[in-house]
mmCIF file of C-alpha atoms and ligand atoms in Angstrom:
data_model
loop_
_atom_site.group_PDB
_atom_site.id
_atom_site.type_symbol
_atom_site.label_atom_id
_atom_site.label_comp_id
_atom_site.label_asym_id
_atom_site.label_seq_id
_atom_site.Cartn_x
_atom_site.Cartn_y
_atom_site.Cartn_z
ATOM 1 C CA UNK K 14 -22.643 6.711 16.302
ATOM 2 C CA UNK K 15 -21.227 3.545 17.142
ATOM 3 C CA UNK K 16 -19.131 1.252 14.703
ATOM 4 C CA UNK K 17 -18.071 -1.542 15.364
ATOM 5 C CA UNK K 18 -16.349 -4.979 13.359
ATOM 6 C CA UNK K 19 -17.279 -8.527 13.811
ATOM 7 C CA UNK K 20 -14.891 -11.454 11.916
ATOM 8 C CA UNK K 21 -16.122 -14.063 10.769
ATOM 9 C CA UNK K 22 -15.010 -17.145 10.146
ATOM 10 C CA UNK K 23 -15.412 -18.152 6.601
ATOM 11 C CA UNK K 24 -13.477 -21.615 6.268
ATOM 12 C CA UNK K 25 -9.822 -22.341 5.675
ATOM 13 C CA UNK K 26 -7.494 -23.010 2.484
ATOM 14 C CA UNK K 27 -4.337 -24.828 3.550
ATOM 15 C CA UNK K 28 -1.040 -25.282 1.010
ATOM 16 C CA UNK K 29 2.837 -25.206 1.521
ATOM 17 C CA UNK K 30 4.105 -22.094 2.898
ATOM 18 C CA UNK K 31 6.170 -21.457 -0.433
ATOM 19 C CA UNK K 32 3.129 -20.557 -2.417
ATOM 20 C CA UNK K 33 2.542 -17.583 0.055
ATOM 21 C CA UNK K 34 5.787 -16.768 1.537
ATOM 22 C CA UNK K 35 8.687 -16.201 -1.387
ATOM 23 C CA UNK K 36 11.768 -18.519 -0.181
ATOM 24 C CA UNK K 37 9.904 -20.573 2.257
ATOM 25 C CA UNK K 38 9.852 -24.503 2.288
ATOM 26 C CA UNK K 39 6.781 -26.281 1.386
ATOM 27 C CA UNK K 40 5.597 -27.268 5.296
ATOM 28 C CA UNK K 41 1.869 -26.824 5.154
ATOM 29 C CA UNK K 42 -0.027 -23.502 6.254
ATOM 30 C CA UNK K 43 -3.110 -22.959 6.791
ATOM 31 C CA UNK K 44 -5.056 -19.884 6.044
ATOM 32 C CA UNK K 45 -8.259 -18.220 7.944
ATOM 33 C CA UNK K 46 -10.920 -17.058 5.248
ATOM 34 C CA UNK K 47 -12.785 -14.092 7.211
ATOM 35 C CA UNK K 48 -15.251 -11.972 5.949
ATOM 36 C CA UNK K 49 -15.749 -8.885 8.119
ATOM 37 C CA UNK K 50 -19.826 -7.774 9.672
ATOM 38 C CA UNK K 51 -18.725 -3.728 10.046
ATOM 39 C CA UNK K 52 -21.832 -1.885 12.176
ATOM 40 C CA UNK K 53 -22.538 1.503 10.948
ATOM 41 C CA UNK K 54 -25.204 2.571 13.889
ATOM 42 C CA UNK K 55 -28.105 0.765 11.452
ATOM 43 C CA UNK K 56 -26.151 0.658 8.196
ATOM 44 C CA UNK K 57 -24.736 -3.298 7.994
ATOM 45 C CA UNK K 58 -21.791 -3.445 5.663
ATOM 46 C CA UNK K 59 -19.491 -6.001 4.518
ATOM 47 C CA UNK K 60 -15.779 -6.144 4.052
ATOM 48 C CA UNK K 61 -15.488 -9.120 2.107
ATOM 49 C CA UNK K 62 -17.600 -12.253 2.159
ATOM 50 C CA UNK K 63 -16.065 -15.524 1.739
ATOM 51 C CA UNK K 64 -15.944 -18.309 -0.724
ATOM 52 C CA UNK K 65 -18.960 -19.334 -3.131
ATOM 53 C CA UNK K 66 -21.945 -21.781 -1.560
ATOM 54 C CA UNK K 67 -21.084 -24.313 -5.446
ATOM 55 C CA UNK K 68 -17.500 -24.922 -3.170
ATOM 56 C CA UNK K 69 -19.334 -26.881 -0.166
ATOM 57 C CA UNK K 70 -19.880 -30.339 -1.208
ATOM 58 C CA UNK K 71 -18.252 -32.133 -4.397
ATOM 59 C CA UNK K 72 -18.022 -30.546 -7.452
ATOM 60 C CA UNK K 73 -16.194 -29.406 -10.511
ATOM 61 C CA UNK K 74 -15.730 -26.059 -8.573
ATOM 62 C CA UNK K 75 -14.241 -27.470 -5.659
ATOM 63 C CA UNK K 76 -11.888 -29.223 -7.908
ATOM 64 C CA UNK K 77 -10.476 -26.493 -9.281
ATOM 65 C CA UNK K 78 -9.556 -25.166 -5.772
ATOM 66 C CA UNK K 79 -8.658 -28.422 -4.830
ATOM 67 C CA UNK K 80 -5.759 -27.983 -7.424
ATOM 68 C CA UNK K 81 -4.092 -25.343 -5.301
ATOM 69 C CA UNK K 82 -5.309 -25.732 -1.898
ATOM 70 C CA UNK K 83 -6.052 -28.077 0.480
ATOM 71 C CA UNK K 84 -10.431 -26.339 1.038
ATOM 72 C CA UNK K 85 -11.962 -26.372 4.347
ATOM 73 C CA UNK K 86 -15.626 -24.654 3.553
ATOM 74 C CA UNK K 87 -18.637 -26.584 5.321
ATOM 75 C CA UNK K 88 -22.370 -24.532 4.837
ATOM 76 C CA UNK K 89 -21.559 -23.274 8.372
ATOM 77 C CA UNK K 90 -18.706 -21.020 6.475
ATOM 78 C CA UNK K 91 -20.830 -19.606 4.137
ATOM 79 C CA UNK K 92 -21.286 -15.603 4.927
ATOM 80 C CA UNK K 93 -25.377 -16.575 4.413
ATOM 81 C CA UNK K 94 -25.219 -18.690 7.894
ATOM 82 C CA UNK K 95 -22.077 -16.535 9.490
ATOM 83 C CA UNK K 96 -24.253 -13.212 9.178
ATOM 84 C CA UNK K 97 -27.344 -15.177 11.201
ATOM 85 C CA UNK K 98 -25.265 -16.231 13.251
ATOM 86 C CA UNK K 99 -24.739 -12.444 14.131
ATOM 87 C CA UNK K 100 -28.139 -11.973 13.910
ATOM 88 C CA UNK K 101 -27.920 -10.461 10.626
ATOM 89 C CA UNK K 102 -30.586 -11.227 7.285
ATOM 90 C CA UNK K 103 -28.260 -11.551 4.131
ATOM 91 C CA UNK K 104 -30.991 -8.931 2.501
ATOM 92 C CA UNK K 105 -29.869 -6.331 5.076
ATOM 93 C CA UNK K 106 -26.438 -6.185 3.748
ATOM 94 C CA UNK K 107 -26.225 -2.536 2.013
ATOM 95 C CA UNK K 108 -23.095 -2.104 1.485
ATOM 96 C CA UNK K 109 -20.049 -5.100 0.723
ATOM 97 C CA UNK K 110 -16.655 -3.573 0.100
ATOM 98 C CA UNK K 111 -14.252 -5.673 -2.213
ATOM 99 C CA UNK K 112 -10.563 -5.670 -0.498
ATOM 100 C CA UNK K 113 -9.871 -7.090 -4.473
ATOM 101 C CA UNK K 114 -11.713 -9.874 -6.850
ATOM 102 C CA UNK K 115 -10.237 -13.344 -5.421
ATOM 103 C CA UNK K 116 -12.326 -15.906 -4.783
ATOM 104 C CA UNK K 117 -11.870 -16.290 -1.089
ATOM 105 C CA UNK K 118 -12.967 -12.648 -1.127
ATOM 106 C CA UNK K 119 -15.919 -12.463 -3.103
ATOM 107 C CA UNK K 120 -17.642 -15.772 -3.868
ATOM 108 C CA UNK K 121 -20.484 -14.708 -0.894
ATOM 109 C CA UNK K 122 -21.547 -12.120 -3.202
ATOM 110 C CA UNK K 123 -24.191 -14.414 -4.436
ATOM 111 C CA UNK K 124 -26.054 -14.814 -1.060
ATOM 112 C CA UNK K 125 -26.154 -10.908 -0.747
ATOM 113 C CA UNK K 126 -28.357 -9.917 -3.537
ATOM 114 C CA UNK K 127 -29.281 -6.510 -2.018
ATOM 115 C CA UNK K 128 -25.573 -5.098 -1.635
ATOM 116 C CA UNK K 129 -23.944 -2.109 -3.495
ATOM 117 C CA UNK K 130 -20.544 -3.054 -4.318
ATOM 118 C CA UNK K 131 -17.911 -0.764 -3.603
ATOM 119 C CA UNK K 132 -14.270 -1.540 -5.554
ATOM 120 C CA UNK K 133 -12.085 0.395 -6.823
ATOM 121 C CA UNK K 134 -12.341 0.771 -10.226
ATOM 122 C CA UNK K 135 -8.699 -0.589 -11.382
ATOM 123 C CA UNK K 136 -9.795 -3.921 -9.754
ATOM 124 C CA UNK K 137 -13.044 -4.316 -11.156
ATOM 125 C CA UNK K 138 -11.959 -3.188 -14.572
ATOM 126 C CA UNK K 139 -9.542 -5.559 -14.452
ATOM 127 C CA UNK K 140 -12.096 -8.326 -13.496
ATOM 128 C CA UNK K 141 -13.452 -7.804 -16.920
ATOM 129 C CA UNK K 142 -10.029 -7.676 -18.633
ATOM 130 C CA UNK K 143 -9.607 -11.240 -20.066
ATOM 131 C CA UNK K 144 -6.034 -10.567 -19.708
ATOM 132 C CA UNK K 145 -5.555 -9.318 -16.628
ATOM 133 C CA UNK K 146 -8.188 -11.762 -15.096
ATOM 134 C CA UNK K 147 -6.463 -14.686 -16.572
ATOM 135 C CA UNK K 148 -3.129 -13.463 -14.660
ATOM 136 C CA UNK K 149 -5.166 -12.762 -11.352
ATOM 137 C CA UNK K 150 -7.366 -15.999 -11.376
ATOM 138 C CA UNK K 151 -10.464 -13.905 -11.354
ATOM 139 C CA UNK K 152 -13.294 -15.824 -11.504
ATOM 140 C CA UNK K 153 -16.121 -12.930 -13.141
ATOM 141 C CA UNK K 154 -19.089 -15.917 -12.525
ATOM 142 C CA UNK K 155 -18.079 -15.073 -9.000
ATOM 143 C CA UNK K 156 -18.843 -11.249 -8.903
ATOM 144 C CA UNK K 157 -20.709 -10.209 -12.373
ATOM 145 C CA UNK K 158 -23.954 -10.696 -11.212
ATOM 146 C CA UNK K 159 -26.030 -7.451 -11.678
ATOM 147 C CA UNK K 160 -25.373 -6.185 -8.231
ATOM 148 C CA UNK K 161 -25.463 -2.145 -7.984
ATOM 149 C CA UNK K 162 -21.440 -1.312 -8.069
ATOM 150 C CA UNK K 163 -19.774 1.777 -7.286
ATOM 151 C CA UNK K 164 -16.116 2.018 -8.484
ATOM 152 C CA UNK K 165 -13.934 4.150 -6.837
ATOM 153 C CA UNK K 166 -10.644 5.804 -7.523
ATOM 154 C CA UNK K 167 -8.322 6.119 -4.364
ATOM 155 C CA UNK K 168 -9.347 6.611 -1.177
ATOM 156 C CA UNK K 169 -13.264 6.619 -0.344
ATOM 157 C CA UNK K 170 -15.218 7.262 2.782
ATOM 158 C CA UNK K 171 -17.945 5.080 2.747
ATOM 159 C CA UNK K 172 -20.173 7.619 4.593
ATOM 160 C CA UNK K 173 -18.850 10.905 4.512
ATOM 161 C CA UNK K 174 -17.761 10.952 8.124
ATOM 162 C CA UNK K 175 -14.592 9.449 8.914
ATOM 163 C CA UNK K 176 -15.693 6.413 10.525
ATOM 164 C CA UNK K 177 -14.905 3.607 7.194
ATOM 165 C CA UNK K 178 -12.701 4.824 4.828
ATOM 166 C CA UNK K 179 -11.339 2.568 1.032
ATOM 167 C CA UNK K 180 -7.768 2.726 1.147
ATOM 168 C CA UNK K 181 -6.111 1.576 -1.921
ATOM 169 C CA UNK K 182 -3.000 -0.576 -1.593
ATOM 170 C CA UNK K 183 -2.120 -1.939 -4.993
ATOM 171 C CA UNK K 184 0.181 -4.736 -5.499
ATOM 172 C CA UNK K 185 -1.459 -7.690 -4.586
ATOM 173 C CA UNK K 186 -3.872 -7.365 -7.138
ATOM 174 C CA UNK K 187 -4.103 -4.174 -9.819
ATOM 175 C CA UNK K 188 -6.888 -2.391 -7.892
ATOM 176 C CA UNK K 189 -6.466 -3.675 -4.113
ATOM 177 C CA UNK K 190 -7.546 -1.660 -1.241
ATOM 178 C CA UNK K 191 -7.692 -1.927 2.845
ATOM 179 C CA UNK K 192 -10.454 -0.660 5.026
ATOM 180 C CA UNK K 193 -9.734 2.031 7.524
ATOM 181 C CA UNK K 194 -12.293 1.856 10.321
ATOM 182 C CA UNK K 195 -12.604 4.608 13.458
ATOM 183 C CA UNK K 196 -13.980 2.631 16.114
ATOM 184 C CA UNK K 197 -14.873 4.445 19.364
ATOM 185 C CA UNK K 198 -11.399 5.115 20.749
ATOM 186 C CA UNK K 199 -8.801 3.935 18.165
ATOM 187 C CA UNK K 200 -8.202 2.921 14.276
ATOM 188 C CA UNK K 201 -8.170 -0.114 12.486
ATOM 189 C CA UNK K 202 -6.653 -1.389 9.350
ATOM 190 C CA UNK K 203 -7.989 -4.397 7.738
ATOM 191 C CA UNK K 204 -5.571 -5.125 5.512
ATOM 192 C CA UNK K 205 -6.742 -8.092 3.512
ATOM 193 C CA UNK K 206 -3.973 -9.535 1.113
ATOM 194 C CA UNK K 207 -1.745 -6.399 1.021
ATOM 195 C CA UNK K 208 -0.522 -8.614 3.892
ATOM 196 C CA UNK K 209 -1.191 -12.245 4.456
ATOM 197 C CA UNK K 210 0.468 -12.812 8.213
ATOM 198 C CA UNK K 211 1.777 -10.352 10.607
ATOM 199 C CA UNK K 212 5.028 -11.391 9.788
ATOM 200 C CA UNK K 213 4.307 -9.469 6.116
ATOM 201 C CA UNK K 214 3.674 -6.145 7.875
ATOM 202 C CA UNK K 215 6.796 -6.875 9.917
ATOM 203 C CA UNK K 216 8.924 -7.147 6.328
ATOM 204 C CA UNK K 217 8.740 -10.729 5.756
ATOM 205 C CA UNK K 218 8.732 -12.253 2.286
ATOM 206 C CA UNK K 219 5.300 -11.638 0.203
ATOM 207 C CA UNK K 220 3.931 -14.292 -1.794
ATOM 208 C CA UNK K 221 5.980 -15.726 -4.990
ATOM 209 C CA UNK K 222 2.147 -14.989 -6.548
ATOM 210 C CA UNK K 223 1.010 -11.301 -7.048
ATOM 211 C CA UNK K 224 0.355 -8.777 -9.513
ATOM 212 C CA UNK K 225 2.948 -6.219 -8.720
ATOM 213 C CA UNK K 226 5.490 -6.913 -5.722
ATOM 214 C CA UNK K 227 6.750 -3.458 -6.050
ATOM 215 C CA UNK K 228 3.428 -1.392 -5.608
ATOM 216 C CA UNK K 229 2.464 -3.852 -2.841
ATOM 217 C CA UNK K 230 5.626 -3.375 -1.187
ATOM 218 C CA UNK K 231 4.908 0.078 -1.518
ATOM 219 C CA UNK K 232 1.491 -0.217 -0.259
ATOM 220 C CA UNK K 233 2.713 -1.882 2.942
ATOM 221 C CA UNK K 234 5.336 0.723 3.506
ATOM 222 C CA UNK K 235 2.130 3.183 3.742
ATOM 223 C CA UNK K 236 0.552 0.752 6.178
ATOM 224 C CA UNK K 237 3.373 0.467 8.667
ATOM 225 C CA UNK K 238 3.604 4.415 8.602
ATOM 226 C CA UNK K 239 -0.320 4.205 9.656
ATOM 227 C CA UNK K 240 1.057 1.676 12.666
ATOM 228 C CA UNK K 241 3.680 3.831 13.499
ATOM 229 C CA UNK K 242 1.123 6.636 13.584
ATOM 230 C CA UNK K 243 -0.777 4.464 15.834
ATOM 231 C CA UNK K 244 -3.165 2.788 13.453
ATOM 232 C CA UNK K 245 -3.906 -1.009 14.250
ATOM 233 C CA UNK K 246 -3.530 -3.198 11.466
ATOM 234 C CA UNK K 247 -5.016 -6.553 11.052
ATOM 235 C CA UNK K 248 -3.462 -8.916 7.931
ATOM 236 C CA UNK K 249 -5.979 -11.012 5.725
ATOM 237 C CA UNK K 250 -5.110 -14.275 6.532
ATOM 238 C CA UNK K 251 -3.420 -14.829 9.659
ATOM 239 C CA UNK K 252 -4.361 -18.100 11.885
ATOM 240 C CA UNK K 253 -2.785 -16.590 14.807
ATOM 241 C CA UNK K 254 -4.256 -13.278 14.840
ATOM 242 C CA UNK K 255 -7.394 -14.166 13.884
ATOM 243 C CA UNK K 256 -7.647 -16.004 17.230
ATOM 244 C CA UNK K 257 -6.633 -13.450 19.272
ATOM 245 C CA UNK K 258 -9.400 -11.194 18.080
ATOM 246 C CA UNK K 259 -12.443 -10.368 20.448
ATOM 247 C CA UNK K 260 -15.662 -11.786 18.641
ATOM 248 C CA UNK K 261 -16.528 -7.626 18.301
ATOM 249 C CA UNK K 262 -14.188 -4.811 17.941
ATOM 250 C CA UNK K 263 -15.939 -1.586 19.222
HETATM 251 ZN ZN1 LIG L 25 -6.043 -12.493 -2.712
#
């Protein structure tokens, strides 16, 4: 059984670095917004999938972004015309996985009307929580739309054999979780926001934003013990490292 991961390249938010590194100045960073195309021998799965097809083009959607972040997102970016690129029919996608409910993470959702969700269920309940939504900027028009979802409590393997596996690491937002994938020879981590920039799995400063700093710090202790186990581990939203990654990991 081979598994493999593909990136891809879902557009780019750019603001100062203080709004996601605690302390820093306010020189501008820009962030990657992948979506990952994860090969299960036929199965076609999703970890994440990218901003909303309303944020391309002008728009009252757009402008609320546009409040926070400085939105690169062309119709190129959209998961839709990323997966054909691949070679991939939006309708194939089984299976998306939800790292957690932000915008950057989900909006795709609505060019993938075949997909089972999988989230854990602290995130998604949350996503209905008018409360907890408000505090996490969760958007529900972006994922409450009548797809098949499976919540999950803790970890999950996808397919009862090892090979992609829900880890939760909480912090970032109540019910966040990482991917664990086996490829051939070696594990991955795809962390998504438990850890913005390799710098945050090295113990730099996490974002001034965030649900709760002290379960994500404690999630990201777990994920360094995975790295010192061997694990790779890829952060959500690193320019750097996302270059450096082989158009297919296998
Ligand atoms: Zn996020």
């Amino acid at each position: 059984m081979d598994v493999t991961i593909e990136p891809l390249s879902c557009g780019t938010l750019t603001a100062g670095r203080s709004m996601f590194e605690a302390g820093a100045d306010d020189t501008p960073r820009s962030l990657p917004v992948p979506a990952w195309l994860i090969r299960h021998g036929d199965d076609i799965v999703l970890l994440d999938c990218g901003m909303h097809h309303d944020l391309v083009g002008a728009g009252p959607a757009r402008e609320v972004v546009e409040l926070f972040f400085g939105l690169e997102v062309t119709s190129d970016d959209l998961v839709a015309s990323r997966l054909g690129e691949a070679g991939v029919d939006p309708d194939e996608v089984g299976i998306v996985i939800l790292s957690h409910l932000h915008f950057d993470h989900v909006g795709g959702l609505a060019q993938l009307p075949n997909a089972r969700v999988i989230v854990q269920a602290d995130e998604w309940a949350a996503g209905f929580d008018a409360d907890l939504a408000a505090a996490n900027t969760f958007n529900p028009s972006d994922f409450d739309l009548g797809h098949d979802v499976v919540t999950v409590g803790g970890e999950h393997d996808v397919f009862d054999d090892g090979r992609i596996v829900c880890i939760p690491t909480p912090g970032h937002t109540p019910g966040h979780q990482s991917l664990r994938v086996r490829l051939s020879d070696r594990e991955v981590v795809l962390c998504a926001d438990c850890a913005y920039f390799g710098e945050t799995l090295d113990g730099g400063p996490l974002p001034p934003i965030g649900h709760d700093h002290e379960a994500q710090a404690a999630s990201l202790i777990r994920l360094r013990a995975m790295r010192a186990a061997g694990t790779t581990l890829v952060p959500g939203h690193d320019a750097a490292v996302m270059a450096s990654l082989p158009a297919r990991l296998d």
